[in-house]
Amino acid sequence: MAEHNMSEQLQRAVRQALENPAGKGLRIRGANTRAHLLPGDYTDEAVPVLDSSAHCGVIQYQPDELVLRARAGTPLSELESLLASHDQEFAASMPQPGLASTLGGAIACGWDGPARPYGMSLRDAVLGCRMINGRGDLVNFGGQVMKNVAGYDLARLQAGALGTLGVLLDVSLRLLPRPETSASRFFRVTPEDLPEWWRRARSLGPLLRGTCYLDGELHLHLRGRERAVSAALASLGGEQSHLDWLAVRDLRHPFFCTDQLACVNLPPRSQFRPATGEAMVEWEGARVWVRGGDHLQLQRQAREQGGFLQVLRGKALALPAPARDWQRRVRNAFDPAGLFNRALYSTHFHGAGD
Amino acid sequence: MTEGQGAPIISALRRAVGAGRVLSRREQVAPFECDALPVYCERPVAVVLARSEADVVATARLCHQHSVPLVTRGAGTGLSAGAKPYGRGVLLVTAPMSEILSLCPDSLTARVQPGAINEQISRAAAAHGLYYAPDPSSQIACSIGGNVAENAGGVHCLKYGVTVHNVVALRIVTIEGEVLSVGGDTLARPGYDLLALVHGSEGCLGIVTEVTVKLTPLPEQTRTLMADFPSVRAASDAVSAIVRAGVIPAAMEMMDALAISATEEFCHAGYALDAAAILIIDLDGAPDEVEAELSLVREELGQSGASRVQLADREAQRALWWKGRKSAFPAIGRLSPDYYCIDGTVPRHRIGDVLEAIDAFSHRYNLRVANVFHAGDGNLHPIIMFNGEEADALKRVELLAADILEYCIEVGGTITGEHGVGMEKINQMAVQFSDAEISQFLAVKQALDPRGLLNPDKLIPTLAHCQEYRAIREQRRDTGNG
C-alpha cells in the first residue's frame, strides 16, 4: 500500500490560498469519484483544486484495538482488503462509487450503505481526525480510543461536512470483527404488504444487516455466526437472493445508471410511493432511491411525509438547513474566510430554509 | 456580585417563571453548591427550578439581557464539577422537567424531557421489549439531559455505544433564548451534525430541553461469565485476546484486588478474595450466537491464564455479580474517609502498563488506589482513597490524578472517557491539546455563545490558562517534584 505524508505541502497550499483574499477559495478533491453525485457548480473549473489523493497510507492498525487510523487519500478498497486479512471490517458500511474512492471522500460525504439501520452509521464510527482548518492550522480532534469526551466533538462533525470545515488529513474509524457468514433471501411482496414485512424482518434481530425492495422483490441480508444464520434461514424461508449488496452500497447497481437520480430520506417505516419515477426502498422504508422522477414534485412529496430530498443526478436543489444560523456560525468558526468548497456550502448548508 | 447587585435579575426571573421557582436565600441555594464532585463548591446568585421549555427560554433570555453567567444542572450526579454553579451567575435546574412525553415502539424511540431519569426510560420501554442502552453507574439517579451534556457512557457501551450513538434528536435553547431542533426522524440528516456537536458540550453551547432517544430491543439471551486472574496484567491481556478472537461482549468489566475486597465485604457477591483481578463479561444476542461466543471467550480466558472461570447459571447469580460491580464506588467509599474517582481512556493493549504505572505513582504520593472499570472500552476509573482531614491530602490527590491522566495521554489515550472535563480536568486539556486546537474549540464556543455566558470556565481553558499550566508542569518536572 502506498504511503505518503503530504500534510506539510497541503498546509502550505492552504496558507497560500489564505494570503489571497480575492481568491476563489479551494475545491478539495480526493479520487474525484463522488463529484458527479454532488450536483451544483462544485466542478467550477475557475476554482483551484486542492488534491489530497496523494496523502495516503495506514498510520496505525492493531487488530485488538478495533481501530484503524489512515490518511484521507487512502483508497477504501485497499483498507478493506487489509482489514479482511485480519477478519475485520469497518463498523460502518461506506459507499464507494469508484474503485479509487478514498477514506477522506467517504467521511466528507458522510453517506451510509444498506446496513445503516442495523448497525453503526459512519458518523457513529468516527473516533478522531486530523485536519487543516480555515486558519491554515493543523488540528487533531478525538482520538484512537473508544470513548473520548475531552473538548467538543469536532471529529464527528466532519462526517457529512463535505470538506466545508477544512481539509481532512487522517481519520480514525471503529472496526468490527467480520461476521462468520452471510446469506440473502428474497420474497415477492406487494408494496401494501411492506410494513408487515418490516415488522417480520425485525424478528431476525441483530442478524439482519440489510433490506432492499426492488421490482416487487424484498431482499433480506443476514450476517452472523454460522449456527445462528442457518437457524434463522430455516425458519425464514424464501428463495435465495443474488442481489449484489456491494453494488447497492456503492451505487453501481444498474438501478443507479440514470441521469436523473434522487434519494428521499424519510421517517422510519414510511410508505412512500413516488408520484413519478421508479423506486428502490432501503432502510425499512426510511430511504427511497428514485430514478427518472420529477425532482420538484418528489421534494414536495418528501416534505409532506416529514422527509427531504437529496438530488444526486439532475439539477441541484438546495437541501433544507435546520438551525441554519448555527450552521453558518459553525462554518465561520472553522473557515472564517470561506476558503473551502464554497459551492457545496451554498447548496448543502445554506439551505432552502425549512 | 453581591446579593444587592444580583437583585435585578432575581426579580426579573421571579416575574418570568414564578416567585416560587426562583431560590436565592443562602440556605436555599446551599444544596446546589456542587455536583457529585464536592471538592469544588460555589453558591450561585439564584437557582431557577425549570418546569418547562418556556421557563428555560425565559431564563436564558434574561441572563443574556443582563449578561449574567448561566450554568445548567440536571440531577447533579456529574463527577467533573461540570454543574458547579458560577458565583456571579444563575443555576438553572432542569430536574423538575422529568416526563417521558411519548414512546414509539415502531420507530424504536422515546421523547423525554431532560430531567427524566436514565433508568426510568428503560423501565417504561420494558413493556415493549425495549430499553435505553447507555447505563452509567449512576443510572438510577442521573438525568438524560445531563447524559447528553456529558455524552455519558456506562457498562454496556462497548457493543451499544455511548449517549451520542443512542440519541436521534434534541431540542436546545440557545443563550439568546432561541429554540433549535437538531437531529430528527430521518436516519440521514441535512447540514452539519449539530447533534454530535451538542453531545458532550457540557452545557457550554446550549440548554437541552427535550431528548429523543433510540431504544434497543432487549437481547433474547444474556449470559454472564466471571473470571479470576492471578495478576492484573493477565486480566488485561485477556481483554485484548477476547476482542482479537472476534467477540464484542456486551460488557467487559475489571476489578482489582482492592476493589474486590471492598465490594465483597459490602455486598457478598461471591468474588474471589485471593484473585489479583476479576473480569465480569456479558455476552448477549441470539441464543445460537451467544452459545458460540461463550465457548470462544472461555477458551481465550483459559489461554490468558484465568485461574477460575464461572458461568452464572441463573438470573439471581448474574444480578448479584453485577450488583457488586455497580456498588463498587460506595463500597470503596466505606474503606476510606474520602475518595476521588478519575476517568481516562487508553488503548486496550496498554491497560496493563497503565495499571502498573498507577500503582507506582500511588506509592509516590503515599495514597491507595482501587481500580474498577470498563476494560472492554479501555476506560479506566482509578479511585484514589484519602483522608481530607490531613492537611496536604487533597493536594497529593490532585497531583496523583494529574500524573495518571497525563500518563493516559502519553500512551495514546484521553483524559476523559465519559465523566467530562468540567472544572476538574481543565488543566489537562492544556496537555492533551495544542494552542491551535484549543483556539478551534474557543472559536466554536465564541460562535455559538459570543458573550461566553453558558457554563463559563468549564471544558475549554483559555490560551493563557494553558500556557500557565504547561509552565507549572515543566517546573514540576524540572524539580523532580512529581
PDB file of C-alpha atoms in Angstrom, chain B residues 79-199:
ATOM      1  CA  LEU B  79     -18.204  13.753  38.524  1.00  0.00           C
ATOM      2  CA  SER B  80     -16.170  16.585  36.986  1.00  0.00           C
ATOM      3  CA  ALA B  81     -17.758  19.676  38.603  1.00  0.00           C
ATOM      4  CA  GLY B  82     -19.353  20.460  35.256  1.00  0.00           C
ATOM      5  CA  ALA B  83     -22.529  21.606  37.036  1.00  0.00           C
ATOM      6  CA  LYS B  84     -20.744  23.559  39.757  1.00  0.00           C
ATOM      7  CA  PRO B  85     -22.533  26.933  39.915  1.00  0.00           C
ATOM      8  CA  TYR B  86     -20.823  30.158  38.983  1.00  0.00           C
ATOM      9  CA  GLY B  87     -20.620  32.568  41.898  1.00  0.00           C
ATOM     10  CA  ARG B  88     -21.901  35.540  39.937  1.00  0.00           C
ATOM     11  CA  GLY B  89     -24.371  33.528  37.930  1.00  0.00           C
ATOM     12  CA  VAL B  90     -27.696  31.762  37.806  1.00  0.00           C
ATOM     13  CA  LEU B  91     -28.052  27.996  38.179  1.00  0.00           C
ATOM     14  CA  LEU B  92     -30.829  26.553  36.030  1.00  0.00           C
ATOM     15  CA  VAL B  93     -32.082  23.176  37.265  1.00  0.00           C
ATOM     16  CA  THR B  94     -33.898  21.057  34.672  1.00  0.00           C
ATOM     17  CA  ALA B  95     -34.519  18.126  37.039  1.00  0.00           C
ATOM     18  CA  PRO B  96     -38.220  19.050  37.507  1.00  0.00           C
ATOM     19  CA  MET B  97     -38.761  18.555  33.744  1.00  0.00           C
ATOM     20  CA  SER B  98     -38.796  14.788  34.155  1.00  0.00           C
ATOM     21  CA  GLU B  99     -41.612  13.431  31.998  1.00  0.00           C
ATOM     22  CA  ILE B 100     -41.485  10.742  29.374  1.00  0.00           C
ATOM     23  CA  LEU B 101     -43.524  12.509  26.695  1.00  0.00           C
ATOM     24  CA  SER B 102     -44.056   9.654  24.269  1.00  0.00           C
ATOM     25  CA  LEU B 103     -42.739   6.221  23.458  1.00  0.00           C
ATOM     26  CA  CYS B 104     -42.979   4.763  19.978  1.00  0.00           C
ATOM     27  CA  PRO B 105     -42.174   1.035  19.723  1.00  0.00           C
ATOM     28  CA  ASP B 106     -42.475   1.142  15.913  1.00  0.00           C
ATOM     29  CA  SER B 107     -39.782   3.742  15.384  1.00  0.00           C
ATOM     30  CA  LEU B 108     -37.849   2.480  18.460  1.00  0.00           C
ATOM     31  CA  THR B 109     -37.740   5.940  20.016  1.00  0.00           C
ATOM     32  CA  ALA B 110     -38.877   7.766  23.151  1.00  0.00           C
ATOM     33  CA  ARG B 111     -39.295  11.513  23.503  1.00  0.00           C
ATOM     34  CA  VAL B 112     -38.419  12.647  27.010  1.00  0.00           C
ATOM     35  CA  GLN B 113     -37.797  15.807  28.994  1.00  0.00           C
ATOM     36  CA  PRO B 114     -34.197  16.490  30.085  1.00  0.00           C
ATOM     37  CA  GLY B 115     -34.849  15.731  33.753  1.00  0.00           C
ATOM     38  CA  ALA B 116     -36.105  12.190  33.007  1.00  0.00           C
ATOM     39  CA  ILE B 117     -34.002   9.670  34.902  1.00  0.00           C
ATOM     40  CA  ASN B 118     -31.942   7.352  32.712  1.00  0.00           C
ATOM     41  CA  GLU B 119     -33.275   4.142  34.259  1.00  0.00           C
ATOM     42  CA  GLN B 120     -36.917   5.286  34.114  1.00  0.00           C
ATOM     43  CA  ILE B 121     -36.715   5.322  30.341  1.00  0.00           C
ATOM     44  CA  SER B 122     -35.679   1.671  30.273  1.00  0.00           C
ATOM     45  CA  ARG B 123     -38.421   0.805  32.740  1.00  0.00           C
ATOM     46  CA  ALA B 124     -41.048   2.473  30.588  1.00  0.00           C
ATOM     47  CA  ALA B 125     -39.703   0.784  27.468  1.00  0.00           C
ATOM     48  CA  ALA B 126     -39.518  -2.695  29.023  1.00  0.00           C
ATOM     49  CA  ALA B 127     -43.233  -3.275  28.408  1.00  0.00           C
ATOM     50  CA  HIS B 128     -42.429  -3.189  24.669  1.00  0.00           C
ATOM     51  CA  GLY B 129     -39.372  -5.440  24.931  1.00  0.00           C
ATOM     52  CA  LEU B 130     -37.076  -2.435  24.583  1.00  0.00           C
ATOM     53  CA  TYR B 131     -34.574  -0.481  26.678  1.00  0.00           C
ATOM     54  CA  TYR B 132     -32.302   2.559  26.566  1.00  0.00           C
ATOM     55  CA  ALA B 133     -28.800   1.119  26.206  1.00  0.00           C
ATOM     56  CA  PRO B 134     -26.318   3.567  27.812  1.00  0.00           C
ATOM     57  CA  ASP B 135     -26.209   2.746  31.524  1.00  0.00           C
ATOM     58  CA  PRO B 136     -23.885   4.909  33.611  1.00  0.00           C
ATOM     59  CA  SER B 137     -23.320   3.581  37.128  1.00  0.00           C
ATOM     60  CA  SER B 138     -25.475   6.478  38.362  1.00  0.00           C
ATOM     61  CA  GLN B 139     -28.381   5.419  36.136  1.00  0.00           C
ATOM     62  CA  ILE B 140     -30.881   5.236  38.988  1.00  0.00           C
ATOM     63  CA  ALA B 141     -30.326   8.949  39.633  1.00  0.00           C
ATOM     64  CA  CYS B 142     -28.774  10.667  36.610  1.00  0.00           C
ATOM     65  CA  SER B 143     -30.887  12.631  34.161  1.00  0.00           C
ATOM     66  CA  ILE B 144     -30.902  12.210  30.412  1.00  0.00           C
ATOM     67  CA  GLY B 145     -30.177  15.916  29.867  1.00  0.00           C
ATOM     68  CA  GLY B 146     -27.004  15.522  31.894  1.00  0.00           C
ATOM     69  CA  ASN B 147     -26.181  12.348  29.950  1.00  0.00           C
ATOM     70  CA  VAL B 148     -26.340  14.363  26.714  1.00  0.00           C
ATOM     71  CA  ALA B 149     -24.268  17.210  28.173  1.00  0.00           C
ATOM     72  CA  GLU B 150     -21.542  14.783  29.240  1.00  0.00           C
ATOM     73  CA  ASN B 151     -22.011  12.237  26.427  1.00  0.00           C
ATOM     74  CA  ALA B 152     -22.286   9.683  29.216  1.00  0.00           C
ATOM     75  CA  GLY B 153     -21.224   6.099  28.748  1.00  0.00           C
ATOM     76  CA  GLY B 154     -21.644   3.152  31.060  1.00  0.00           C
ATOM     77  CA  VAL B 155     -21.069  -0.535  31.325  1.00  0.00           C
ATOM     78  CA  HIS B 156     -22.586  -1.646  28.018  1.00  0.00           C
ATOM     79  CA  CYS B 157     -21.055   0.906  25.613  1.00  0.00           C
ATOM     80  CA  LEU B 158     -18.570  -1.445  24.009  1.00  0.00           C
ATOM     81  CA  LYS B 159     -21.352  -3.032  21.999  1.00  0.00           C
ATOM     82  CA  TYR B 160     -24.163  -0.480  22.214  1.00  0.00           C
ATOM     83  CA  GLY B 161     -22.334   2.847  22.120  1.00  0.00           C
ATOM     84  CA  VAL B 162     -22.426   5.927  24.321  1.00  0.00           C
ATOM     85  CA  THR B 163     -25.108   8.616  24.527  1.00  0.00           C
ATOM     86  CA  VAL B 164     -24.310  10.197  21.139  1.00  0.00           C
ATOM     87  CA  HIS B 165     -24.985   6.838  19.452  1.00  0.00           C
ATOM     88  CA  ASN B 166     -28.339   6.496  21.164  1.00  0.00           C
ATOM     89  CA  VAL B 167     -29.974   9.906  20.739  1.00  0.00           C
ATOM     90  CA  VAL B 168     -31.718  10.819  17.484  1.00  0.00           C
ATOM     91  CA  ALA B 169     -32.945  14.351  18.168  1.00  0.00           C
ATOM     92  CA  LEU B 170     -32.744  17.211  20.630  1.00  0.00           C
ATOM     93  CA  ARG B 171     -34.434  20.484  21.301  1.00  0.00           C
ATOM     94  CA  ILE B 172     -31.993  23.038  22.628  1.00  0.00           C
ATOM     95  CA  VAL B 173     -32.319  26.599  23.832  1.00  0.00           C
ATOM     96  CA  THR B 174     -29.520  28.985  22.866  1.00  0.00           C
ATOM     97  CA  ILE B 175     -28.212  31.675  25.197  1.00  0.00           C
ATOM     98  CA  GLU B 176     -30.225  34.168  23.129  1.00  0.00           C
ATOM     99  CA  GLY B 177     -33.365  32.206  24.035  1.00  0.00           C
ATOM    100  CA  GLU B 178     -33.949  30.687  20.591  1.00  0.00           C
ATOM    101  CA  VAL B 179     -35.267  27.130  20.414  1.00  0.00           C
ATOM    102  CA  LEU B 180     -33.453  24.876  17.916  1.00  0.00           C
ATOM    103  CA  SER B 181     -34.239  21.352  16.771  1.00  0.00           C
ATOM    104  CA  VAL B 182     -31.240  19.233  15.904  1.00  0.00           C
ATOM    105  CA  GLY B 183     -31.314  15.712  14.545  1.00  0.00           C
ATOM    106  CA  GLY B 184     -34.707  14.300  13.692  1.00  0.00           C
ATOM    107  CA  ASP B 185     -36.808  11.451  12.374  1.00  0.00           C
ATOM    108  CA  THR B 186     -34.761  10.606   9.310  1.00  0.00           C
ATOM    109  CA  LEU B 187     -31.639   8.456   9.594  1.00  0.00           C
ATOM    110  CA  ALA B 188     -29.665  10.721   7.258  1.00  0.00           C
ATOM    111  CA  ARG B 189     -29.801  14.426   8.073  1.00  0.00           C
ATOM    112  CA  PRO B 190     -29.017  17.505   6.052  1.00  0.00           C
ATOM    113  CA  GLY B 191     -26.468  20.039   7.302  1.00  0.00           C
ATOM    114  CA  TYR B 192     -23.669  19.729   9.829  1.00  0.00           C
ATOM    115  CA  ASP B 193     -24.048  17.124  12.549  1.00  0.00           C
ATOM    116  CA  LEU B 194     -25.024  19.591  15.277  1.00  0.00           C
ATOM    117  CA  LEU B 195     -26.488  16.681  17.233  1.00  0.00           C
ATOM    118  CA  ALA B 196     -22.954  15.324  17.651  1.00  0.00           C
ATOM    119  CA  LEU B 197     -21.604  18.774  18.472  1.00  0.00           C
ATOM    120  CA  VAL B 198     -24.060  19.263  21.343  1.00  0.00           C
ATOM    121  CA  HIS B 199     -23.274  15.867  22.884  1.00  0.00           C
TER     122      HIS B 199
END
